[in-house]
Structure formats: C-alpha cells, structure tokens
Amino acid sequence: MSIVQEIHQKIKTYSRIIIHRHIRPDPDAYGSQNGLAEIIKASYPDKEVLVVGEEEASLTFLAKMEQIADEDFTEALVIVCDTANQERISDQRYNKGKELIKIDHHPVVDAYGDIQWVDVQASSTSEMIYHFFKELQDEGIHMTDKAASLIYCGIVGDTGRFLFPSTTERTFQYASELVGYDFDRSYIYEEMYKTSANIARLKGYILQNITISDVGVSYIQLTKEILDKFEVMPSETSSIVGILGDIDGIKAWAIFVEEEHVIRVRLRSKGPIINQVAALYEGGGHPLAAGAKIHEWNEVEAVVADLEKVCQLS
Ligand SMILES: [Mn+2]
C-alpha cells in the first residue's frame, strides 16, 4: 500500500478530521490545508472536516478558519500540511487528536506524526494534495472547482509563479490539469500579488541601497526605525524577499527584519546551498530559500560571513 493509500485508509476510518498548517501562513499553507479539506468534504459528505489556525488577513479570500473546542480533538484525525517542525504548527492543539499525519515538502528536520508523507521533490504541499487526488480518483476521491483553485493558488505561491527551480515537469502537468477547472485565475493573481503603496516604497528603498560583495552576497537590514518610516509591519516583508533575485551579480542574499523580540533572517539563493547557514542560526528551510533568527544586530556580520563562505565554495 502506498503512503497516499495509507492516508486514505485513515481518512476513511475517522468521522472528524481536523487540518492544520504553519504559522505565518503563505498561499501554499492555505492552499494545501483548505484544498485537502475541500477534497475530503466533496468525497465524504458525511465526514466533518475542520480547518484551524490563525487567520491571515491577506489570505482570507481563500478560506476562513474554524473556531473549535478542545473536546473536538478527541477521537479526531489530525492532519498537518506544509509544516516541517512542530513548533511552527498553527494551533498547538494538533497533538490532542487520536492520530496525527504530516504532509509536507520541506526537508525533514522534525519527524513527527504517526504517518509522515514528505516529498521534497514536490514544488509545494499543494502539488502533493493534487497528487493525492490523482492517485485516488478511481477510489472515490473527488476534485472540485474550489479545491482546484486553492491548490493552484498554493502551487503558484510556492513556485513564484512557476519561476523557481522547484518547478518541475510534474508541476506544469498538474497546473495544466488544474486550470481546466472552473475558477477565476485573474482574481487569484490580483489578490495574491497586490502591493500596498508602503511596501512599494520600501522596495524602492531596498533597491536604492543594494550592496554586492565580490562573491555575490547581498544583504539589507530593515530596522524597526526603517519599517516605521515606511509604515510597514515586519510580517508584510515576506513579499519583498525575492526582489534581489533578478539583480546581476547577486548569488545569495539575506534580508534582516527587526521584529518584537527577534531579528528575522530571510535567506535566498540562486545556487549556493543556504539552508545550512540557516541551521546555524535557529532556522532551516529549503536549499535555496530558508529562514533563521538572530537576537542582536551585531550578529549580522557572522551570518553574512557564513553566506560569503558558501558562495565562495560554489
Ligand atoms: Mn510550502
């Protein structure tokens, strides 16, 4: 029995299924969580399928979360999508269920769950959810227009609109099948990529202040003072990390963002493996896209020096 079939068997066994995803959600977190929920609901109308986690205002166009009681977890099957480690699971009651399933495409840093389906070749967890449907469509699993739109959105989000190297032939294959369903692609793109004037101005600031080292490292420090000046919240900066990627001569870069009690480090690369650098600073992630944390501005130098090292070697 394949892992997908194993998960299907579990789903069949339970009458209540609760689906989680990671904190600070992105379109893939919402897309995989709610895409899977829609698929299960369409395939098993008698089952109760609940989605939980903090609401993210920019993603409520995709789905609304449910408020559920602690007791609802007893006798429930819990599935966690797109979340590599337990501390990043949104709604920490995930372990109050009867059984736990992890579905994820990040490298394994924390092997949790009674069943773990991890596919690091997948562009996104949403791509895995589509695969789940494909493998089981002859066994009573149905796709809907709503589920297709959610999954498509997740794939688009995690592949940077099919731009990142994680985009494979399979990704395009699935995407081409997904766009055959009835949903409004223009609306999705509009919602996903609209930028506030404040963010646009902050991007302008970053582009005006680029430095590039001899080996191709670039970094920028967004202090509280700078964020306040542009009236941008730290959480809003996730959408700007990619902007240095097009610049000639930059191989790897870091954006340091001052938050309440921590300085978040967003790392990206066009080749050198940078999740090993992230791992040195309380972080992790994909080989070319990772995140970490530092606690003082004077640690920036060390992170940049480590980035220099991996760029030098590549
Ligand atoms: Mn993802």
GROMACS .gro file of N, CA, C and O in nm, residues 149-223:
model
  300
  149SER      N    1  -0.894   2.556  -0.729
  149SER     CA    2  -0.846   2.695  -0.720
  149SER      C    3  -0.750   2.711  -0.602
  149SER      O    4  -0.648   2.779  -0.611
  150LEU      N    5  -0.781   2.645  -0.490
  150LEU     CA    6  -0.695   2.654  -0.372
  150LEU      C    7  -0.558   2.591  -0.399
  150LEU      O    8  -0.453   2.647  -0.366
  151ILE      N    9  -0.560   2.473  -0.460
  151ILE     CA   10  -0.436   2.402  -0.490
  151ILE      C   11  -0.352   2.479  -0.591
  151ILE      O   12  -0.230   2.494  -0.577
  152TYR      N   13  -0.419   2.532  -0.692
  152TYR     CA   14  -0.349   2.610  -0.794
  152TYR      C   15  -0.280   2.731  -0.730
  152TYR      O   16  -0.163   2.760  -0.756
  153CYS      N   17  -0.353   2.796  -0.641
  153CYS     CA   18  -0.300   2.913  -0.572
  153CYS      C   19  -0.175   2.876  -0.490
  153CYS      O   20  -0.075   2.949  -0.490
  154GLY      N   21  -0.180   2.763  -0.422
  154GLY     CA   22  -0.065   2.717  -0.344
  154GLY      C   23   0.056   2.688  -0.430
  154GLY      O   24   0.169   2.724  -0.396
  155ILE      N   25   0.033   2.625  -0.544
  155ILE     CA   26   0.144   2.594  -0.636
  155ILE      C   27   0.204   2.723  -0.690
  155ILE      O   28   0.326   2.742  -0.691
  156VAL      N   29   0.118   2.814  -0.733
  156VAL     CA   30   0.165   2.943  -0.786
  156VAL      C   31   0.248   3.017  -0.680
  156VAL      O   32   0.355   3.071  -0.707
  157GLY      N   33   0.199   3.014  -0.556
  157GLY     CA   34   0.268   3.085  -0.448
  157GLY      C   35   0.407   3.028  -0.421
  157GLY      O   36   0.506   3.102  -0.420
  158ASP      N   37   0.416   2.897  -0.404
  158ASP     CA   38   0.544   2.837  -0.367
  158ASP      C   39   0.644   2.828  -0.481
  158ASP      O   40   0.763   2.814  -0.458
  159THR      N   41   0.597   2.835  -0.605
  159THR     CA   42   0.691   2.830  -0.718
  159THR      C   43   0.725   2.969  -0.769
  159THR      O   44   0.798   2.983  -0.867
  160GLY      N   45   0.673   3.074  -0.702
  160GLY     CA   46   0.696   3.209  -0.751
  160GLY      C   47   0.645   3.222  -0.893
  160GLY      O   48   0.717   3.265  -0.983
  161ARG      N   49   0.522   3.179  -0.913
  161ARG     CA   50   0.459   3.180  -1.046
  161ARG      C   51   0.538   3.095  -1.146
  161ARG      O   52   0.572   3.140  -1.255
  162PHE      N   53   0.575   2.973  -1.104
  162PHE     CA   54   0.643   2.875  -1.189
  162PHE      C   55   0.785   2.917  -1.228
  162PHE      O   56   0.838   2.873  -1.329
  163LEU      N   57   0.845   2.999  -1.144
  163LEU     CA   58   0.977   3.054  -1.176
  163LEU      C   59   1.088   2.979  -1.104
  163LEU      O   60   1.197   2.961  -1.157
  164PHE      N   61   1.063   2.935  -0.981
  164PHE     CA   62   1.170   2.876  -0.901
  164PHE      C   63   1.209   2.738  -0.955
  164PHE      O   64   1.128   2.670  -1.018
  165PRO      N   65   1.336   2.697  -0.931
  165PRO     CA   66   1.383   2.567  -0.982
  165PRO      C   67   1.303   2.448  -0.928
  165PRO      O   68   1.308   2.340  -0.986
  166SER      N   69   1.229   2.468  -0.820
  166SER     CA   70   1.146   2.361  -0.765
  166SER      C   71   1.031   2.326  -0.859
  166SER      O   72   0.965   2.224  -0.843
  167THR      N   73   1.008   2.410  -0.959
  167THR     CA   74   0.903   2.385  -1.058
  167THR      C   75   0.949   2.275  -1.154
  167THR      O   76   1.050   2.290  -1.221
  168THR      N   77   0.875   2.165  -1.157
  168THR     CA   78   0.914   2.053  -1.242
  168THR      C   79   0.813   2.029  -1.352
  168THR      O   80   0.708   2.094  -1.357
  169GLU      N   81   0.843   1.931  -1.435
  169GLU     CA   82   0.750   1.890  -1.540
  169GLU      C   83   0.616   1.850  -1.476
  169GLU      O   84   0.509   1.881  -1.529
  170ARG      N   85   0.626   1.779  -1.362
  170ARG     CA   86   0.504   1.737  -1.292
  170ARG      C   87   0.423   1.858  -1.245
  170ARG      O   88   0.300   1.860  -1.253
  171THR      N   89   0.493   1.963  -1.199
  171THR     CA   90   0.424   2.084  -1.155
  171THR      C   91   0.341   2.142  -1.269
  171THR      O   92   0.224   2.177  -1.252
  172PHE      N   93   0.405   2.154  -1.385
  172PHE     CA   94   0.333   2.208  -1.501
  172PHE      C   95   0.218   2.117  -1.544
  172PHE      O   96   0.111   2.163  -1.583
  173GLN      N   97   0.245   1.987  -1.537
  173GLN     CA   98   0.142   1.888  -1.572
  173GLN      C   99   0.018   1.909  -1.485
  173GLN      O  100  -0.094   1.921  -1.534
  174TYR      N  101   0.042   1.914  -1.354
  174TYR     CA  102  -0.069   1.932  -1.260
  174TYR      C  103  -0.137   2.067  -1.281
  174TYR      O  104  -0.260   2.078  -1.278
  175ALA      N  105  -0.055   2.171  -1.300
  175ALA     CA  106  -0.112   2.305  -1.319
  175ALA      C  107  -0.202   2.308  -1.442
  175ALA      O  108  -0.310   2.368  -1.441
  176SER      N  109  -0.157   2.241  -1.548
  176SER     CA  110  -0.236   2.243  -1.671
  176SER      C  111  -0.369   2.171  -1.650
  176SER      O  112  -0.471   2.209  -1.706
  177GLU      N  113  -0.368   2.068  -1.567
  177GLU     CA  114  -0.493   1.999  -1.537
  177GLU      C  115  -0.582   2.086  -1.446
  177GLU      O  116  -0.703   2.094  -1.465
  178LEU      N  117  -0.519   2.153  -1.352
  178LEU     CA  118  -0.594   2.237  -1.257
  178LEU      C  119  -0.666   2.353  -1.326
  178LEU      O  120  -0.780   2.386  -1.290
  179VAL      N  121  -0.600   2.415  -1.424
  179VAL     CA  122  -0.664   2.530  -1.488
  179VAL      C  123  -0.784   2.487  -1.574
  179VAL      O  124  -0.861   2.571  -1.621
  180GLY      N  125  -0.800   2.358  -1.592
  180GLY     CA  126  -0.919   2.306  -1.660
  180GLY      C  127  -1.045   2.314  -1.575
  180GLY      O  128  -1.156   2.301  -1.625
  181TYR      N  129  -1.028   2.335  -1.446
  181TYR     CA  130  -1.144   2.352  -1.358
  181TYR      C  131  -1.194   2.495  -1.367
  181TYR      O  132  -1.124   2.584  -1.416
  182ASP      N  133  -1.315   2.515  -1.317
  182ASP     CA  134  -1.378   2.645  -1.333
  182ASP      C  135  -1.348   2.737  -1.214
  182ASP      O  136  -1.412   2.726  -1.109
  183PHE      N  137  -1.248   2.820  -1.229
  183PHE     CA  138  -1.221   2.924  -1.128
  183PHE      C  139  -1.155   3.044  -1.196
  183PHE      O  140  -1.105   3.032  -1.308
  184ASP      N  141  -1.157   3.155  -1.125
  184ASP     CA  142  -1.113   3.281  -1.183
  184ASP      C  143  -0.966   3.305  -1.153
  184ASP      O  144  -0.929   3.350  -1.045
  185ARG      N  145  -0.880   3.275  -1.249
  185ARG     CA  146  -0.736   3.289  -1.229
  185ARG      C  147  -0.695   3.436  -1.209
  185ARG      O  148  -0.609   3.466  -1.127
  186SER      N  149  -0.757   3.525  -1.284
  186SER     CA  150  -0.720   3.667  -1.273
  186SER      C  151  -0.746   3.719  -1.133
  186SER      O  152  -0.666   3.792  -1.076
  187TYR      N  153  -0.858   3.676  -1.077
  187TYR     CA  154  -0.893   3.718  -0.941
  187TYR      C  155  -0.787   3.669  -0.842
  187TYR      O  156  -0.743   3.744  -0.754
  188ILE      N  157  -0.746   3.544  -0.857
  188ILE     CA  158  -0.644   3.487  -0.768
  188ILE      C  159  -0.513   3.566  -0.777
  188ILE      O  160  -0.454   3.604  -0.676
  189TYR      N  161  -0.469   3.592  -0.900
  189TYR     CA  162  -0.343   3.667  -0.916
  189TYR      C  163  -0.354   3.806  -0.855
  189TYR      O  164  -0.262   3.855  -0.790
  190GLU      N  165  -0.468   3.870  -0.879
  190GLU     CA  166  -0.489   4.005  -0.826
  190GLU      C  167  -0.477   4.005  -0.673
  190GLU      O  168  -0.409   4.088  -0.615
  191GLU      N  169  -0.547   3.908  -0.612
  191GLU     CA  170  -0.545   3.900  -0.465
  191GLU      C  171  -0.406   3.864  -0.413
  191GLU      O  172  -0.362   3.915  -0.310
  192MET      N  173  -0.338   3.774  -0.483
  192MET     CA  174  -0.208   3.728  -0.435
  192MET      C  175  -0.098   3.834  -0.448
  192MET      O  176  -0.009   3.840  -0.366
  193TYR      N  177  -0.105   3.913  -0.554
  193TYR     CA  178   0.010   3.998  -0.584
  193TYR      C  179  -0.015   4.147  -0.570
  193TYR      O  180   0.068   4.228  -0.608
  194LYS      N  181  -0.130   4.184  -0.512
  194LYS     CA  182  -0.150   4.327  -0.493
  194LYS      C  183  -0.052   4.377  -0.386
  194LYS      O  184  -0.023   4.309  -0.289
  195THR      N  185   0.003   4.495  -0.412
  195THR     CA  186   0.105   4.552  -0.324
  195THR      C  187   0.056   4.685  -0.271
  195THR      O  188   0.002   4.765  -0.347
  196SER      N  189   0.078   4.708  -0.142
  196SER     CA  190   0.040   4.838  -0.088
  196SER      C  191   0.144   4.941  -0.130
  196SER      O  192   0.260   4.907  -0.160
  197ALA      N  193   0.105   5.066  -0.132
  197ALA     CA  194   0.198   5.173  -0.169
  197ALA      C  195   0.316   5.176  -0.072
  197ALA      O  196   0.430   5.202  -0.113
  198ASN      N  197   0.292   5.144   0.056
  198ASN     CA  198   0.401   5.145   0.154
  198ASN      C  199   0.506   5.039   0.121
  198ASN      O  200   0.626   5.066   0.130
  199ILE      N  201   0.460   4.920   0.086
  199ILE     CA  202   0.554   4.813   0.050
  199ILE      C  203   0.632   4.851  -0.076
  199ILE      O  204   0.752   4.831  -0.086
  200ALA      N  205   0.562   4.911  -0.171
  200ALA     CA  206   0.628   4.953  -0.295
  200ALA      C  207   0.740   5.054  -0.265
  200ALA      O  208   0.850   5.045  -0.318
  201ARG      N  209   0.713   5.146  -0.171
  201ARG     CA  210   0.815   5.245  -0.134
  201ARG      C  211   0.933   5.180  -0.062
  201ARG      O  212   1.048   5.216  -0.082
  202LEU      N  213   0.902   5.080   0.023
  202LEU     CA  214   1.010   5.009   0.092
  202LEU      C  215   1.097   4.932  -0.008
  202LEU      O  216   1.219   4.929   0.005
  203LYS      N  217   1.033   4.874  -0.109
  203LYS     CA  218   1.110   4.806  -0.215
  203LYS      C  219   1.204   4.906  -0.281
  203LYS      O  220   1.319   4.875  -0.310
  204GLY      N  221   1.153   5.026  -0.305
  204GLY     CA  222   1.234   5.131  -0.365
  204GLY      C  223   1.356   5.161  -0.279
  204GLY      O  224   1.469   5.170  -0.329
  205TYR      N  225   1.335   5.168  -0.149
  205TYR     CA  226   1.445   5.193  -0.055
  205TYR      C  227   1.550   5.082  -0.065
  205TYR      O  228   1.670   5.109  -0.072
  206ILE      N  229   1.502   4.957  -0.066
  206ILE     CA  230   1.595   4.843  -0.072
  206ILE      C  231   1.677   4.848  -0.201
  206ILE      O  232   1.799   4.835  -0.199
  207LEU      N  233   1.609   4.870  -0.312
  207LEU     CA  234   1.678   4.873  -0.441
  207LEU      C  235   1.778   4.988  -0.451
  207LEU      O  236   1.880   4.978  -0.518
  208GLN      N  237   1.749   5.097  -0.380
  208GLN     CA  238   1.842   5.212  -0.379
  208GLN      C  239   1.967   5.183  -0.298
  208GLN      O  240   2.067   5.251  -0.311
  209ASN      N  241   1.958   5.085  -0.208
  209ASN     CA  242   2.066   5.065  -0.111
  209ASN      C  243   2.137   4.931  -0.123
  209ASN      O  244   2.194   4.882  -0.026
  210ILE      N  245   2.133   4.872  -0.240
  210ILE     CA  246   2.196   4.740  -0.260
  210ILE      C  247   2.348   4.748  -0.248
  210ILE      O  248   2.410   4.839  -0.301
  211THR      N  249   2.403   4.650  -0.178
  211THR     CA  250   2.548   4.630  -0.182
  211THR      C  251   2.569   4.487  -0.232
  211THR      O  252   2.488   4.399  -0.205
  212ILE      N  253   2.675   4.463  -0.308
  212ILE     CA  254   2.706   4.328  -0.356
  212ILE      C  255   2.853   4.300  -0.330
  212ILE      O  256   2.939   4.377  -0.371
  213SER      N  257   2.880   4.189  -0.259
  213SER     CA  258   3.019   4.156  -0.228
  213SER      C  259   3.086   4.091  -0.349
  213SER      O  260   3.018   4.054  -0.446
  214ASP      N  261   3.216   4.072  -0.342
  214ASP     CA  262   3.292   4.012  -0.453
  214ASP      C  263   3.240   3.875  -0.492
  214ASP      O  264   3.243   3.837  -0.608
  215VAL      N  265   3.195   3.798  -0.391
  215VAL     CA  266   3.148   3.662  -0.422
  215VAL      C  267   2.996   3.656  -0.445
  215VAL      O  268   2.941   3.548  -0.465
  216GLY      N  269   2.932   3.771  -0.443
  216GLY     CA  270   2.790   3.773  -0.480
  216GLY      C  271   2.690   3.770  -0.366
  216GLY      O  272   2.577   3.727  -0.384
  217VAL      N  273   2.733   3.817  -0.248
  217VAL     CA  274   2.639   3.821  -0.135
  217VAL      C  275   2.582   3.962  -0.120
  217VAL      O  276   2.655   4.061  -0.129
  218SER      N  277   2.455   3.969  -0.100
  218SER     CA  278   2.391   4.097  -0.076
  218SER      C  279   2.306   4.085   0.050
  218SER      O  280   2.254   3.977   0.080
  219TYR      N  281   2.294   4.193   0.124
  219TYR     CA  282   2.205   4.188   0.240
  219TYR      C  283   2.155   4.328   0.272
  219TYR      O  284   2.214   4.428   0.233
  220ILE      N  285   2.042   4.328   0.340
  220ILE     CA  286   1.984   4.457   0.379
  220ILE      C  287   1.927   4.444   0.520
  220ILE      O  288   1.874   4.339   0.556
  221GLN      N  289   1.941   4.547   0.599
  221GLN     CA  290   1.893   4.544   0.737
  221GLN      C  291   1.771   4.635   0.750
  221GLN      O  292   1.781   4.756   0.733
  222LEU      N  293   1.658   4.575   0.778
  222LEU     CA  294   1.537   4.653   0.798
  222LEU      C  295   1.511   4.666   0.948
  222LEU      O  296   1.451   4.580   1.011
  223THR      N  297   1.563   4.776   1.001
  223THR     CA  298   1.547   4.801   1.145
  223THR      C  299   1.404   4.849   1.172
  223THR      O  300   1.332   4.886   1.079
   0.00000   0.00000   0.00000
